[in-house]
C-alpha positions as CSV (number, residue, x, y, z in Angstrom):
1,M,204.9,227.0,181.8
2,R,206.8,229.5,179.7
3,I,210.6,229.5,180.0
4,V,213.7,231.2,178.8
5,L,217.0,229.3,179.1
6,D,220.3,231.1,179.7
7,C,223.2,230.0,177.5
8,N,225.1,228.6,180.5
9,V,222.3,226.0,181.1
10,V,222.4,224.9,177.4
11,I,226.2,224.6,177.6
12,A,226.2,222.6,180.8
13,A,223.5,220.3,179.4
14,A,225.8,219.5,176.5
15,I,228.8,218.9,178.7
16,S,227.2,216.5,181.2
17,R,224.1,214.5,181.7
18,G,223.4,216.2,185.1
19,T,220.8,218.7,186.3
20,C,221.1,221.1,183.3
21,F,220.6,218.2,180.8
22,A,217.5,217.1,182.8
23,V,216.2,220.7,182.7
24,V,216.6,221.1,178.9
25,R,215.1,217.7,178.3
26,K,212.1,218.5,180.5
27,I,211.6,221.8,178.7
28,L,211.9,220.3,175.3
29,L,209.4,217.6,176.0
30,H,206.9,219.2,178.4
31,R,207.3,223.0,178.6
32,Q,207.4,226.0,176.3
33,C,210.8,227.5,175.6
34,F,211.1,231.1,174.2
35,L,214.0,232.4,172.2
36,S,214.9,235.7,170.6
37,P,217.3,236.2,167.7
38,E,219.9,237.5,170.3
39,I,219.6,234.3,172.3
40,L,220.1,232.1,169.3
41,E,223.0,234.2,168.2
42,E,224.7,233.8,171.6
43,Y,224.1,230.1,171.8
44,T,225.7,229.8,168.4
45,R,228.6,232.1,169.1
46,V,229.4,230.5,172.5
47,K,229.4,226.9,171.0
48,E,232.1,228.0,168.5
49,Q,234.6,228.7,171.3
50,P,237.6,226.4,171.2
51,K,237.0,225.2,174.7
52,F,233.7,223.6,173.6
53,T,235.1,221.8,170.5
54,A,234.6,218.4,172.1
55,Y,230.9,219.1,172.8
56,R,230.1,220.9,169.5
57,G,228.0,218.0,168.2
58,R,225.9,217.9,171.3
59,L,225.6,221.7,171.4
60,D,224.5,221.7,167.7
61,A,221.8,219.1,168.5
62,L,220.5,220.9,171.5
63,I,220.4,224.3,169.8
64,R,218.7,222.7,166.8
65,A,216.1,221.1,169.1
66,L,215.5,224.4,170.9
67,R,215.2,226.3,167.7
68,E,212.7,223.7,166.2
69,S,210.5,223.3,169.3
70,G,211.0,226.8,170.8
71,H,208.8,229.8,170.3
72,A,210.3,232.9,168.7
73,V,210.0,236.3,170.4
74,P,211.1,239.5,168.7
75,S,214.1,241.4,169.8
76,S,213.4,244.0,172.4
77,D,215.2,246.3,174.8
78,C,215.5,245.2,178.4
79,P,213.9,247.7,180.8
80,F,216.3,246.6,183.6
81,T,220.1,247.1,183.9
82,L,221.9,244.0,185.0
83,P,225.4,243.5,186.3
84,D,226.3,241.6,183.1
85,P,224.8,243.3,180.0
86,F,225.0,240.0,178.1
87,D,222.2,238.7,180.3
88,E,219.8,241.5,179.3
89,P,218.6,239.9,176.1
90,Y,217.5,236.9,178.1
91,L,215.5,239.0,180.5
92,A,214.1,241.0,177.6
93,A,213.0,237.9,175.9
94,A,211.4,236.5,179.1
95,L,209.5,239.7,179.6
96,S,208.4,239.9,176.0
97,A,207.2,236.2,176.1
98,Q,205.5,236.8,179.4
99,A,207.6,233.9,180.6
100,D,207.1,232.4,184.1
101,L,210.8,231.6,184.5
102,L,214.3,232.4,183.3
103,V,216.5,229.5,184.2
104,T,220.1,230.4,184.7
105,G,223.2,229.0,186.4
106,N,224.3,232.6,187.2
107,N,221.7,233.8,189.7
108,K,224.2,236.5,190.9
109,H,223.8,238.2,187.5
110,F,220.2,238.7,188.3
111,P,220.2,240.6,191.7
112,D,216.4,240.4,192.1
113,R,214.5,237.1,192.2
114,D,211.6,238.6,190.2
115,Y,211.4,241.0,187.3
116,G,207.8,241.8,186.6
117,N,206.1,238.3,186.3
118,V,209.4,236.6,185.4
119,R,211.0,234.6,188.2
120,I,214.8,233.9,188.1
121,C,215.7,230.3,189.2
122,S,218.6,227.9,189.1
123,P,218.4,224.6,187.2
124,R,218.0,222.8,190.5
125,E,215.2,225.1,191.6
126,F,213.5,224.6,188.3
127,M,213.6,220.8,188.8
128,E,212.2,221.1,192.3
129,M,209.4,223.4,191.2
130,D,208.6,221.2,188.3
131,L,208.3,218.1,190.6
132,L,205.7,220.0,192.6
133,L,203.7,220.7,189.5
134,E,203.5,217.1,188.4
């Protein structure tokens, strides 16, 4: 399964050991994660925000693990216009990687459930789908 992780999932994974942490762990151990330079740049920029100072060590570790185990995709333009333009690099990377899923905690930023072959799902939906695949 080919997956792109929205920044909000990575941040939530560093803050708590809940569903987002389980998603990131599952993807790091058993799935293929795809990242573009823009995605890595946003992960890094967001973790530097003062409100995440207490979690910076965890964020650094997660970003490093994703960078090391993830698959790079080149930058590309997004053929879709989304309500939040900061989400477009995630969709562009997912389309470029021919990903199956884009996992996000902001489903409202992706008005459609599917964009080409890429399905948008929440962390909880990912875990439910993943259980069915095992």
